[in-house]
């Protein structure tokens, strides 16, 4: 009876031609990682910087400013802040992608700890020119931020069924 049931299951199994190939590629290549993290970092930093620049531009209004002058202040402030913050976050994303790819290649595994190590390294390398203390603080903050993101991703996987 058990053999009849297993043959029934085999005959009703759906055809899936990529079944053996899906497990081979679980992560992006280093070039795709570099492009993804740098691009999303630049875009996110630019949007956040533009929002902060709008607030800064509105705060810099003076009594008697015309509407044209107010718009110019907002555009100049948001453009300046957006560009600079976008470039900074894009560079951090580039450093993070490089360190993550290096750690994965060296350790030959890709788990949560490689992301945390990459966050530590990215923060430390980004602020290394400002001194050892600044690099240590930035590295610790980078590790904490990435650790929180990894933990949040695990919580979402567990409790949010999409």
PDB file of C-alpha atoms in Angstrom:
ATOM      1  CA  UNK A   1       0.000   0.000   0.000  1.00  0.00           C
ATOM      2  CA  UNK A   2       2.852   2.377   0.782  1.00  0.00           C
ATOM      3  CA  UNK A   3       4.402   1.854  -2.636  1.00  0.00           C
ATOM      4  CA  UNK A   4       1.100   2.592  -4.370  1.00  0.00           C
ATOM      5  CA  UNK A   5       0.762   5.877  -2.478  1.00  0.00           C
ATOM      6  CA  UNK A   6       4.297   6.998  -3.341  1.00  0.00           C
ATOM      7  CA  UNK A   7       3.781   6.171  -7.017  1.00  0.00           C
ATOM      8  CA  UNK A   8       0.570   8.235  -6.954  1.00  0.00           C
ATOM      9  CA  UNK A   9       2.506  11.174  -5.481  1.00  0.00           C
ATOM     10  CA  UNK A  10       5.194  10.868  -8.135  1.00  0.00           C
ATOM     11  CA  UNK A  11       2.657  10.807 -10.952  1.00  0.00           C
ATOM     12  CA  UNK A  12       0.914  13.954  -9.649  1.00  0.00           C
ATOM     13  CA  UNK A  13       4.108  15.896  -8.951  1.00  0.00           C
ATOM     14  CA  UNK A  14       4.283  19.102 -10.993  1.00  0.00           C
ATOM     15  CA  UNK A  15       7.081  19.627 -13.476  1.00  0.00           C
ATOM     16  CA  UNK A  16       9.614  22.176 -12.236  1.00  0.00           C
ATOM     17  CA  UNK A  17      12.609  22.472 -14.615  1.00  0.00           C
ATOM     18  CA  UNK A  18      14.599  24.927 -12.444  1.00  0.00           C
ATOM     19  CA  UNK A  19      14.273  22.975  -9.208  1.00  0.00           C
ATOM     20  CA  UNK A  20      17.946  21.998  -9.057  1.00  0.00           C
ATOM     21  CA  UNK A  21      19.259  25.386 -10.172  1.00  0.00           C
ATOM     22  CA  UNK A  22      17.427  27.610  -7.681  1.00  0.00           C
ATOM     23  CA  UNK A  23      19.597  26.636  -4.754  1.00  0.00           C
ATOM     24  CA  UNK A  24      22.824  27.309  -6.650  1.00  0.00           C
ATOM     25  CA  UNK A  25      22.427  31.102  -6.778  1.00  0.00           C
ATOM     26  CA  UNK A  26      21.222  32.450  -3.468  1.00  0.00           C
ATOM     27  CA  UNK A  27      22.924  35.832  -3.526  1.00  0.00           C
ATOM     28  CA  UNK A  28      23.866  38.583  -5.944  1.00  0.00           C
ATOM     29  CA  UNK A  29      27.358  38.825  -7.399  1.00  0.00           C
ATOM     30  CA  UNK A  30      29.785  41.401  -6.028  1.00  0.00           C
ATOM     31  CA  UNK A  31      29.140  43.717  -8.979  1.00  0.00           C
ATOM     32  CA  UNK A  32      25.392  43.554  -8.498  1.00  0.00           C
ATOM     33  CA  UNK A  33      25.849  44.180  -4.766  1.00  0.00           C
ATOM     34  CA  UNK A  34      28.078  47.153  -5.484  1.00  0.00           C
ATOM     35  CA  UNK A  35      25.564  48.655  -7.880  1.00  0.00           C
ATOM     36  CA  UNK A  36      22.572  47.940  -5.632  1.00  0.00           C
ATOM     37  CA  UNK A  37      23.987  49.290  -2.362  1.00  0.00           C
ATOM     38  CA  UNK A  38      25.610  52.331  -3.952  1.00  0.00           C
ATOM     39  CA  UNK A  39      22.514  53.233  -5.963  1.00  0.00           C
ATOM     40  CA  UNK A  40      19.996  52.750  -3.194  1.00  0.00           C
ATOM     41  CA  UNK A  41      22.275  54.579  -0.775  1.00  0.00           C
ATOM     42  CA  UNK A  42      22.608  57.532  -3.112  1.00  0.00           C
ATOM     43  CA  UNK A  43      18.884  57.640  -3.834  1.00  0.00           C
ATOM     44  CA  UNK A  44      17.866  57.331  -0.187  1.00  0.00           C
ATOM     45  CA  UNK A  45      20.462  59.853   0.955  1.00  0.00           C
ATOM     46  CA  UNK A  46      19.440  62.311  -1.728  1.00  0.00           C
ATOM     47  CA  UNK A  47      15.766  62.079  -0.798  1.00  0.00           C
ATOM     48  CA  UNK A  48      16.480  62.446   2.912  1.00  0.00           C
ATOM     49  CA  UNK A  49      18.861  65.326   2.240  1.00  0.00           C
ATOM     50  CA  UNK A  50      16.330  67.053   0.023  1.00  0.00           C
ATOM     51  CA  UNK A  51      13.693  66.763   2.751  1.00  0.00           C
ATOM     52  CA  UNK A  52      16.101  68.194   5.315  1.00  0.00           C
ATOM     53  CA  UNK A  53      17.037  70.934   2.853  1.00  0.00           C
ATOM     54  CA  UNK A  54      13.399  71.898   2.381  1.00  0.00           C
ATOM     55  CA  UNK A  55      13.018  72.316   6.131  1.00  0.00           C
ATOM     56  CA  UNK A  56      16.253  74.300   6.289  1.00  0.00           C
ATOM     57  CA  UNK A  57      15.137  76.473   3.371  1.00  0.00           C
ATOM     58  CA  UNK A  58      11.799  77.244   5.002  1.00  0.00           C
ATOM     59  CA  UNK A  59      13.544  78.137   8.277  1.00  0.00           C
ATOM     60  CA  UNK A  60      15.804  80.602   6.443  1.00  0.00           C
ATOM     61  CA  UNK A  61      12.916  82.779   5.247  1.00  0.00           C
ATOM     62  CA  UNK A  62      13.252  86.421   6.169  1.00  0.00           C
ATOM     63  CA  UNK A  63      10.586  89.065   6.549  1.00  0.00           C
ATOM     64  CA  UNK A  64       9.850  90.717   3.239  1.00  0.00           C
ATOM     65  CA  UNK A  65      11.061  87.879   0.999  1.00  0.00           C
ATOM     66  CA  UNK A  66       9.164  87.544  -2.234  1.00  0.00           C
ATOM     67  CA  UNK A  67       7.678  84.216  -3.319  1.00  0.00           C
ATOM     68  CA  UNK A  68      10.347  83.841  -5.990  1.00  0.00           C
ATOM     69  CA  UNK A  69      13.108  84.357  -3.424  1.00  0.00           C
ATOM     70  CA  UNK A  70      11.497  81.847  -1.042  1.00  0.00           C
ATOM     71  CA  UNK A  71      11.306  79.207  -3.769  1.00  0.00           C
ATOM     72  CA  UNK A  72      14.933  79.883  -4.681  1.00  0.00           C
ATOM     73  CA  UNK A  73      16.019  79.459  -1.049  1.00  0.00           C
ATOM     74  CA  UNK A  74      14.160  76.138  -0.784  1.00  0.00           C
ATOM     75  CA  UNK A  75      15.562  74.801  -4.071  1.00  0.00           C
ATOM     76  CA  UNK A  76      19.140  75.846  -3.301  1.00  0.00           C
ATOM     77  CA  UNK A  77      19.043  74.422   0.201  1.00  0.00           C
ATOM     78  CA  UNK A  78      17.419  71.141  -0.790  1.00  0.00           C
ATOM     79  CA  UNK A  79      19.770  70.671  -3.742  1.00  0.00           C
ATOM     80  CA  UNK A  80      22.900  71.294  -1.691  1.00  0.00           C
ATOM     81  CA  UNK A  81      21.889  69.096   1.232  1.00  0.00           C
ATOM     82  CA  UNK A  82      20.501  66.350  -1.015  1.00  0.00           C
ATOM     83  CA  UNK A  83      23.657  66.112  -3.114  1.00  0.00           C
ATOM     84  CA  UNK A  84      26.049  66.023  -0.191  1.00  0.00           C
ATOM     85  CA  UNK A  85      24.060  63.519   1.885  1.00  0.00           C
ATOM     86  CA  UNK A  86      23.405  61.360  -1.183  1.00  0.00           C
ATOM     87  CA  UNK A  87      27.105  61.177  -1.980  1.00  0.00           C
ATOM     88  CA  UNK A  88      28.022  60.326   1.615  1.00  0.00           C
ATOM     89  CA  UNK A  89      25.477  57.521   1.928  1.00  0.00           C
ATOM     90  CA  UNK A  90      26.357  56.235  -1.558  1.00  0.00           C
ATOM     91  CA  UNK A  91      30.021  55.982  -0.575  1.00  0.00           C
ATOM     92  CA  UNK A  92      29.089  54.128   2.614  1.00  0.00           C
ATOM     93  CA  UNK A  93      27.035  51.724   0.484  1.00  0.00           C
ATOM     94  CA  UNK A  94      29.988  51.206  -1.833  1.00  0.00           C
ATOM     95  CA  UNK A  95      32.333  50.452   1.063  1.00  0.00           C
ATOM     96  CA  UNK A  96      29.736  48.142   2.628  1.00  0.00           C
ATOM     97  CA  UNK A  97      29.295  46.196  -0.614  1.00  0.00           C
ATOM     98  CA  UNK A  98      33.039  45.762  -1.036  1.00  0.00           C
ATOM     99  CA  UNK A  99      33.599  44.590   2.518  1.00  0.00           C
ATOM    100  CA  UNK A 100      30.588  42.265   2.433  1.00  0.00           C
ATOM    101  CA  UNK A 101      31.742  40.636  -0.802  1.00  0.00           C
ATOM    102  CA  UNK A 102      35.255  40.277   0.603  1.00  0.00           C
ATOM    103  CA  UNK A 103      34.035  38.687   3.825  1.00  0.00           C
ATOM    104  CA  UNK A 104      31.763  36.276   1.945  1.00  0.00           C
ATOM    105  CA  UNK A 105      34.610  35.274  -0.378  1.00  0.00           C
ATOM    106  CA  UNK A 106      37.041  34.836   2.529  1.00  0.00           C
ATOM    107  CA  UNK A 107      34.711  32.974   4.900  1.00  0.00           C
ATOM    108  CA  UNK A 108      32.897  31.081   2.108  1.00  0.00           C
ATOM    109  CA  UNK A 109      29.512  31.564   3.752  1.00  0.00           C
ATOM    110  CA  UNK A 110      26.805  34.190   3.729  1.00  0.00           C
ATOM    111  CA  UNK A 111      24.945  34.631   6.988  1.00  0.00           C
ATOM    112  CA  UNK A 112      23.825  37.436   9.282  1.00  0.00           C
ATOM    113  CA  UNK A 113      27.258  37.894  10.828  1.00  0.00           C
ATOM    114  CA  UNK A 114      28.862  38.752   7.508  1.00  0.00           C
ATOM    115  CA  UNK A 115      26.434  41.665   7.201  1.00  0.00           C
ATOM    116  CA  UNK A 116      27.245  42.872  10.718  1.00  0.00           C
ATOM    117  CA  UNK A 117      30.991  42.643  10.051  1.00  0.00           C
ATOM    118  CA  UNK A 118      30.491  44.563   6.803  1.00  0.00           C
ATOM    119  CA  UNK A 119      28.570  47.263   8.696  1.00  0.00           C
ATOM    120  CA  UNK A 120      31.333  47.524  11.285  1.00  0.00           C
ATOM    121  CA  UNK A 121      33.964  47.797   8.594  1.00  0.00           C
ATOM    122  CA  UNK A 122      32.042  50.261   6.448  1.00  0.00           C
ATOM    123  CA  UNK A 123      31.510  52.660   9.330  1.00  0.00           C
ATOM    124  CA  UNK A 124      35.131  52.394  10.433  1.00  0.00           C
ATOM    125  CA  UNK A 125      36.577  52.876   6.943  1.00  0.00           C
ATOM    126  CA  UNK A 126      34.227  55.780   6.168  1.00  0.00           C
ATOM    127  CA  UNK A 127      35.347  57.731   9.227  1.00  0.00           C
ATOM    128  CA  UNK A 128      38.966  56.525   9.347  1.00  0.00           C
ATOM    129  CA  UNK A 129      40.339  59.843   8.081  1.00  0.00           C
ATOM    130  CA  UNK A 130      38.953  61.654  11.130  1.00  0.00           C
ATOM    131  CA  UNK A 131      40.910  59.585  13.624  1.00  0.00           C
ATOM    132  CA  UNK A 132      40.830  56.322  15.505  1.00  0.00           C
ATOM    133  CA  UNK A 133      38.116  57.343  17.968  1.00  0.00           C
ATOM    134  CA  UNK A 134      35.788  58.553  15.232  1.00  0.00           C
ATOM    135  CA  UNK A 135      36.400  55.377  13.224  1.00  0.00           C
ATOM    136  CA  UNK A 136      35.674  53.186  16.247  1.00  0.00           C
ATOM    137  CA  UNK A 137      32.439  55.023  17.037  1.00  0.00           C
ATOM    138  CA  UNK A 138      31.300  54.966  13.405  1.00  0.00           C
ATOM    139  CA  UNK A 139      32.186  51.278  13.133  1.00  0.00           C
ATOM    140  CA  UNK A 140      30.198  50.474  16.252  1.00  0.00           C
ATOM    141  CA  UNK A 141      27.236  52.481  14.964  1.00  0.00           C
ATOM    142  CA  UNK A 142      27.456  50.757  11.584  1.00  0.00           C
ATOM    143  CA  UNK A 143      27.458  47.349  13.246  1.00  0.00           C
ATOM    144  CA  UNK A 144      24.511  48.269  15.457  1.00  0.00           C
ATOM    145  CA  UNK A 145      22.496  49.642  12.524  1.00  0.00           C
ATOM    146  CA  UNK A 146      23.138  46.591  10.352  1.00  0.00           C
ATOM    147  CA  UNK A 147      22.505  44.251  13.301  1.00  0.00           C
ATOM    148  CA  UNK A 148      19.179  45.978  13.900  1.00  0.00           C
ATOM    149  CA  UNK A 149      18.284  45.710  10.219  1.00  0.00           C
ATOM    150  CA  UNK A 150      19.141  42.003  10.191  1.00  0.00           C
ATOM    151  CA  UNK A 151      17.119  41.405  13.369  1.00  0.00           C
ATOM    152  CA  UNK A 152      14.202  43.371  11.931  1.00  0.00           C
ATOM    153  CA  UNK A 153      14.330  41.307   8.760  1.00  0.00           C
ATOM    154  CA  UNK A 154      14.208  38.094  10.811  1.00  0.00           C
ATOM    155  CA  UNK A 155      11.226  39.393  12.800  1.00  0.00           C
ATOM    156  CA  UNK A 156       9.401  40.338   9.600  1.00  0.00           C
ATOM    157  CA  UNK A 157      10.099  36.911   8.093  1.00  0.00           C
ATOM    158  CA  UNK A 158       8.708  35.238  11.171  1.00  0.00           C
ATOM    159  CA  UNK A 159       5.622  37.301  11.945  1.00  0.00           C
ATOM    160  CA  UNK A 160       4.601  38.930   8.664  1.00  0.00           C
ATOM    161  CA  UNK A 161       3.430  36.377   6.149  1.00  0.00           C
ATOM    162  CA  UNK A 162       3.559  37.912   2.707  1.00  0.00           C
TER     163      UNK A 162
END
